[in-house]
Each structure stands twice: as C-alpha cells, then as structure tokens.
Coordinates of C-alpha atoms and ligand atoms in Angstrom, one line a residue:
X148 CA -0.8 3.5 3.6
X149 CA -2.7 5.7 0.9
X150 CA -0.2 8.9 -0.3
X151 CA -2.1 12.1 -0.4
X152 CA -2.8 13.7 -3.2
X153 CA -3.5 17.1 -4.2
X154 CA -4.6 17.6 -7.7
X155 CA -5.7 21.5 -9.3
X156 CA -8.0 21.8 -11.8
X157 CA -7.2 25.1 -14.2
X158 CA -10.5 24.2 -15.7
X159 CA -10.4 26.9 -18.9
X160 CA -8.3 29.3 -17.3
X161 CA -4.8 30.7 -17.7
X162 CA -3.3 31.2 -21.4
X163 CA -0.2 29.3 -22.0
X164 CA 2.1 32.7 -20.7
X165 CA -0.4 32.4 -17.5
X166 CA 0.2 29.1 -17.2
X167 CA 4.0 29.6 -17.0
X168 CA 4.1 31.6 -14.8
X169 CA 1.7 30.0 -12.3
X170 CA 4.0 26.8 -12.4
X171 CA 7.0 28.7 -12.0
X172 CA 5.4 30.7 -9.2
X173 CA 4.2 27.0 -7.8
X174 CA 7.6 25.5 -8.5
X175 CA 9.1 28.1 -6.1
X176 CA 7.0 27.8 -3.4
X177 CA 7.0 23.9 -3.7
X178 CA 11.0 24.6 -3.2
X179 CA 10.0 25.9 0.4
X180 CA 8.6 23.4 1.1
X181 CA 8.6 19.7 2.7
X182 CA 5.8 18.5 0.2
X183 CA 7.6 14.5 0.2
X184 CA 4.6 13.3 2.0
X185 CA 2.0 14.4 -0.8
X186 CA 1.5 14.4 -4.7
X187 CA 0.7 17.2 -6.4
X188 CA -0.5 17.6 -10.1
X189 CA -1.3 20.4 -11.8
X190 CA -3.5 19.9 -14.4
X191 CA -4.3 22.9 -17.2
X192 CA -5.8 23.2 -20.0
X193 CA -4.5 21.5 -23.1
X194 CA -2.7 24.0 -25.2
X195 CA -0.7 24.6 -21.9
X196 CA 0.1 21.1 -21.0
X197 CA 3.4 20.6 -22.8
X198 CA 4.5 24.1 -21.7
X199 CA 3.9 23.4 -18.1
X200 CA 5.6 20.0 -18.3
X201 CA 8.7 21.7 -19.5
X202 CA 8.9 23.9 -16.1
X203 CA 7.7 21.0 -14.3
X204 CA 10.5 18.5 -15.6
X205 CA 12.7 17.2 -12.4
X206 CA 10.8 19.0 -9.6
X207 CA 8.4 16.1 -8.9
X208 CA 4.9 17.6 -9.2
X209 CA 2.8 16.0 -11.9
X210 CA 0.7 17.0 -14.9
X211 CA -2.6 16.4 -15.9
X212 CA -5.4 16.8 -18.6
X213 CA -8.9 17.2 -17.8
X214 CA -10.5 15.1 -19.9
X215 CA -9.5 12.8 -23.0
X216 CA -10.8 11.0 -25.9
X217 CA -10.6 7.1 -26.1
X218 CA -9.4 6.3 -29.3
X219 CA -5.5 6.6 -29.9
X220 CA -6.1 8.8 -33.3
X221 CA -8.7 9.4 -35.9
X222 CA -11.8 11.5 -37.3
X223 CA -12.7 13.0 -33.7
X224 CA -12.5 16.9 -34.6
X225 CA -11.5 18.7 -31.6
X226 CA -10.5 15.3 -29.4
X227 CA -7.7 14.4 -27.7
X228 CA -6.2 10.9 -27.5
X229 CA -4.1 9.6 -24.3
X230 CA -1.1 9.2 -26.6
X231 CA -1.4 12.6 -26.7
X232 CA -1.8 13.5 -23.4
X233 CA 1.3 11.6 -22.6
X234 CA 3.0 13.1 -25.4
X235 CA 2.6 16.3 -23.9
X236 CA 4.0 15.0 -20.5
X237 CA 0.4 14.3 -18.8
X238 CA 1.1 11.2 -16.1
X239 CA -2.7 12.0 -15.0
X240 CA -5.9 12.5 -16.7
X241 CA -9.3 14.0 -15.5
X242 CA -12.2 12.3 -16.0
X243 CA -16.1 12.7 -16.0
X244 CA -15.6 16.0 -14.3
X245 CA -19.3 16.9 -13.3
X246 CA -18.8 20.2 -15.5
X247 CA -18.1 17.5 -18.4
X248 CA -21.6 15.9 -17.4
X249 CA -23.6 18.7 -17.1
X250 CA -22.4 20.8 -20.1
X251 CA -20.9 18.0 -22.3
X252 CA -23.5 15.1 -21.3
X253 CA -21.0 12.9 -20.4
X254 CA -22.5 9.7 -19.6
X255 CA -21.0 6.3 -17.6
X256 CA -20.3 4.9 -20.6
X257 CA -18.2 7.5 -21.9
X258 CA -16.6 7.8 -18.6
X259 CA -15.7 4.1 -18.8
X260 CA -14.4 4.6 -22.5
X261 CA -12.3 7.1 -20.7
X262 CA -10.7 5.2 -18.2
X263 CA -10.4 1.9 -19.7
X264 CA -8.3 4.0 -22.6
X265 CA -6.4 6.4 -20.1
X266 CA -5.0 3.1 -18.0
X267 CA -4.6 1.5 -21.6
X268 CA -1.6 4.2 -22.2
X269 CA -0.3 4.3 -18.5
X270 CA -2.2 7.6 -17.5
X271 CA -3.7 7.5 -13.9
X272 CA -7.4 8.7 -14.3
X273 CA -9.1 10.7 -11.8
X274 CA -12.8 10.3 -11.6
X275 CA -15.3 12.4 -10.2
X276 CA -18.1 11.1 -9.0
X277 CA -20.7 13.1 -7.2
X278 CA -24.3 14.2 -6.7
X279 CA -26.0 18.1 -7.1
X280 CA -28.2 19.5 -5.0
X281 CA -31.8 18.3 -5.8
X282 CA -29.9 14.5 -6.0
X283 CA -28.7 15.3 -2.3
X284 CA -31.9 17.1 -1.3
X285 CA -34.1 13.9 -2.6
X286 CA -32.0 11.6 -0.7
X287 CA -30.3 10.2 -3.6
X288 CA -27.0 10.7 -2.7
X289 CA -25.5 7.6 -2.1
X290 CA -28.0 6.1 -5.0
X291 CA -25.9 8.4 -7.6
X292 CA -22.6 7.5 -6.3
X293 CA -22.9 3.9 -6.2
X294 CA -24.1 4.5 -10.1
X295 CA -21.0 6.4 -11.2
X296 CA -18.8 3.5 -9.3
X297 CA -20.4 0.7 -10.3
X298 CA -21.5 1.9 -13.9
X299 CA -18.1 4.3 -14.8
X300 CA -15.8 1.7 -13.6
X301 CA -17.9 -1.4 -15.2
X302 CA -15.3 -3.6 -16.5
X303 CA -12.2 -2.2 -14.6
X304 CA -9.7 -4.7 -12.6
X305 CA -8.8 -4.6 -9.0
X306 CA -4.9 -4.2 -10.2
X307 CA -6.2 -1.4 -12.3
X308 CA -8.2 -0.2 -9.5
X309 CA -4.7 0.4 -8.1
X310 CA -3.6 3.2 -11.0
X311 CA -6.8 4.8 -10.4
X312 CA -7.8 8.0 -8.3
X313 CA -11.6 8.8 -7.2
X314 CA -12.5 12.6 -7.0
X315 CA -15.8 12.4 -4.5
X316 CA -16.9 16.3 -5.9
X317 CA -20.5 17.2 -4.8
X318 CA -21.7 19.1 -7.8
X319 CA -23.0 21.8 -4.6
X320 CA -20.0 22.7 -4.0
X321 CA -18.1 22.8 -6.9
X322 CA -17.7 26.9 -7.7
X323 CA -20.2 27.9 -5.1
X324 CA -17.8 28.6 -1.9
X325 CA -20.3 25.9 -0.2
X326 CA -17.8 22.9 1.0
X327 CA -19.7 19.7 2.5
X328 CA -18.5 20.1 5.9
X329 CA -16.1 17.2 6.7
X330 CA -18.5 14.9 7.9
X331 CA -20.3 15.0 4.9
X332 CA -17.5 14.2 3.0
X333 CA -16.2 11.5 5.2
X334 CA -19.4 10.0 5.0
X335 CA -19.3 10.1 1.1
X336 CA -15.8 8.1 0.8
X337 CA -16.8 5.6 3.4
X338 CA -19.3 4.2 1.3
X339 CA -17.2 4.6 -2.2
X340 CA -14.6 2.6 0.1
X341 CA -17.1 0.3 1.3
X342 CA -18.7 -0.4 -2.6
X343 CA -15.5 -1.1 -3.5
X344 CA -14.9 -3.7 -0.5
X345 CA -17.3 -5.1 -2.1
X346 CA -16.5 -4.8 -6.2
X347 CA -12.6 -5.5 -5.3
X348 CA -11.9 -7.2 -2.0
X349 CA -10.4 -5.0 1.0
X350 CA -7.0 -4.9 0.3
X351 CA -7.5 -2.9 -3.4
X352 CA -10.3 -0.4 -1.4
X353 CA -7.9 0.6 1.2
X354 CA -4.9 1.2 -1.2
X355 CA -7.5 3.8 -3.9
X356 CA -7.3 7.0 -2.9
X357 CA -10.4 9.5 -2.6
X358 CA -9.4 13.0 -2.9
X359 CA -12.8 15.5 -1.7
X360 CA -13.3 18.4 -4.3
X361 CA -15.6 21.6 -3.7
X362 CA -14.5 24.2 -2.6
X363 CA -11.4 23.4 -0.8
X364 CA -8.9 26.4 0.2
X365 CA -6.5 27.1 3.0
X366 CA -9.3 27.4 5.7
X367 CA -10.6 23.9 5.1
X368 CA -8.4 21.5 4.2
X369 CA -6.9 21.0 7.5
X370 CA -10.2 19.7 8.8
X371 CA -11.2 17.9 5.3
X372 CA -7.7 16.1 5.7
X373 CA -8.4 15.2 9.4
X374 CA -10.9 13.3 7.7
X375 CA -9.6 8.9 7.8
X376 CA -11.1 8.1 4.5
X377 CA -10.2 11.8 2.9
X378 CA -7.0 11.0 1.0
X379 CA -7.0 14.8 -0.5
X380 CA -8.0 17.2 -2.7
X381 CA -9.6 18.3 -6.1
X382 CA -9.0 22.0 -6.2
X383 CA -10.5 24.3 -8.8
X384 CA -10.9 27.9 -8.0
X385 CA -8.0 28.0 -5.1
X386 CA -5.1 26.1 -7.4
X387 CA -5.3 29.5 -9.9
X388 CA -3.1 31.1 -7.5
X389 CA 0.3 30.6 -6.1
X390 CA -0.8 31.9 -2.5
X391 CA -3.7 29.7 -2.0
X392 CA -3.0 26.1 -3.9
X393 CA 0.8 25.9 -2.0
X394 CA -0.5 27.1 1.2
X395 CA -3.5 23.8 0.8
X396 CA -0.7 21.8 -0.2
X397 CA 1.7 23.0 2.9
X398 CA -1.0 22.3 5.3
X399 CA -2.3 18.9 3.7
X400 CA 1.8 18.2 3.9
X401 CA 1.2 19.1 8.4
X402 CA -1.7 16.5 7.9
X403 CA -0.1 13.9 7.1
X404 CA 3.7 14.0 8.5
Ligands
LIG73 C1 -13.2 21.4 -9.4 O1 -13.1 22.0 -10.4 O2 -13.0 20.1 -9.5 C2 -13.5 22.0 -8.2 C3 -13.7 21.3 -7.1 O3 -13.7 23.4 -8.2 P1 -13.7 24.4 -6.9 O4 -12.6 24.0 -6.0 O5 -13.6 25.7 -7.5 O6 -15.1 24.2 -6.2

C-alpha cells in the first residue's frame, strides 16, 4: 500500500517573512484537517528552509530543498551539500526538476550524482522525469521517460528504490495551466511502474510512489488521484497559497480514506 504524497514546490518564491507565514497559515489549516492518510512537504527555497523547519517542528508535514549538490563540502561557489540540506531540517530533496534541465542543463548524470548523494545522507529524493511538448508531439514520450529512469537512476538499488519518490512532470504543463488529463498521466506512471518491474522486480515497483505534477489545483486532483498508479502530487503554482495547496491536500486526503 503506497502512502500518498503531496509535495509543493515554492520554486524562487516567497522571502524567508513569506515563507513564515505561508507555513503558519499551512500549519493551521493542516490542524483542520484529517491529513493522516497523506504526506505533505513543503519544500522552499533555501534561505527559507531552516526557518520553515522551525514552524514545521512537531506538526508532521515535511521539508524539502529543490535541488542539491553532491559533494558533502568544498570549492562549489553557490552549491549546496545534503549535509546541509539536512542541517537545515530538509527530510526531502528535489531533483532534476525540468526547470533545472532546461535552464541549468542538468543532465542524467548529474541527476544520478544527485540522488546517489541525497540517499547517501538519508534524504528522500524526488525526481522528475518528464517530456515537453515537441518530445510528446514527436511521439517520444515514453522514449524520454524510459531515458531519465533508466539513465538518472543508473546505479541505484531496489532497497534504495524504496527511499525514493518519482515526480512524472510533463514539461507542457508545468506553469501553463495545461494539466495532462488523467488518462494521460495514468498512462505515464504505468510504464515508469512497468520499467521498473523490470529494473527492480514487482514488489520494489509497487511500493515507489509516482506523484503527477503540472498544473495540479483544487479542480483536478480529485480526478488525477482517482487515477491507480497516481500516488500524488508535485505542486508548483497552487502550493503558494494557503487556500489552494490545503484544499489539494484535503481532497487528495477524501481520495484515499
Ligand atoms: C512544479 O513546479 O513542479 C510544477 C508542477 O509547477 P505547476 O504546478 O505550477 O505547474
């Protein structure tokens, strides 16, 4: 039985006084609510992070970076180690984010470095994987997913597998208010599941959980969560406010009671 999870990205949003008081505001909602049945994390940017954890500290939602650096210290100017990260109260770590790959040309490789050094501290990764437009339009889809498996998680073991959450984020729909419509995404995670059958055996595939991201908000992710191999969410744009990232959280929690 795979335990939903509900991650928001802050992406660079949200100054450290913003940031406080979107977790507080998050915190009280969260209060209202029966949110047992789901994990949340909240993951901002990284001169919030230990801010955050502080207001987060005994409520039960987690924290997260969105991206790190794979060495534990050194000459990287303007890097991040996952010492770190967990310094500042991360549990979770973004990684390969497509906005890393397009902008930052992040590559497999450096996703791997990523991972391999994230689980290496006792972070829990989650990598995106997903295709854009003229990828999806050629057909390619499934072609670009099956490289970002099998080439970001090169080297990665099935117990590892286990500490490890895969984002399925179609680059369309990240930021554009286009979501893939449920069956699109359902589609999508099926066939991550069903490559990693086959890299790790069943019984690893059916414990990873696939959260969708693109454009999720409080009209969609009933339906997305309907979805069997949807085990929930990425959410950029709707986790910057209180209203809309506890009301997705609130409904994935009806979901999956
Ligand atoms: C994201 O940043 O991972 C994302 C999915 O963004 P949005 O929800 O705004 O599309």
């Amino acid at each position: 039985m795979r335990k939903t999870i509900i991650a928001g990205n802050w992406k660079m949003y949200k100054t450290i006084v913003e940031a406080i008081e979107l977790a507080n505001g998050l915190k009280r909602e969260f209060f209202k609510l029966d949110f047992a049945a789901v994990d949340v994390v909240l993951c901002p940017a990284f001169t919030a992070l230990s801010e955050v954890a502080e207001v987060l500290t005994e409520t039960g939602i987690g924290l997260g970076g969105q991206d790190v650096y794979w060495q534990d210290e050194g000459a990287f100017t303007g890097e991040v180690s996952p010492v770190m990260l967990k310094d500042a109260g991360a549990q979770f770590v973004i990684i390969g984010h497509s906005e890393r790959r397009q902008f930052f040309s992040e590559s497999n490789e450096t996703v791997n470095n990523k991972i391999k050094a994230a689980l290496k501290a006792g972070l829990t990764p989650i990598v995106c994987v997903g295709e854009n437009l003229q990828e999806r339009e050629a057909g390619k889809t499934f072609k670009v997913i099956e490289d970002h498996i099998n080439n970001g998680l090169v080297g990665i073991s099935g117990s590892d597998m286990l500490n490890l959450v895969v984002a399925y984020e179609p680059v369309w729909a990240i930021g554009t208010g286009k979501t893939a419509t449920p069956e699109q995404a359902q589609e999508v995670h099926k066939f991550i599941r069903d490559l990693l059958k086959k890299n790790y055996g069943s019984e690893v595939a059916d414990s990873v959980r696939i959260q969708y991201g693109g454009s999720v908000k409080p009209e969609n992710i009933t339906e997305l969560m309907s979805k069997p191999d949807v085990d929930g969410a990425l959410v950029g744009g709707a986790s910057l406010k209180v209203d809309s990232f506890s009301t997705i959280v609130a409904k994935a929690s009806e979901v999956v009671k």
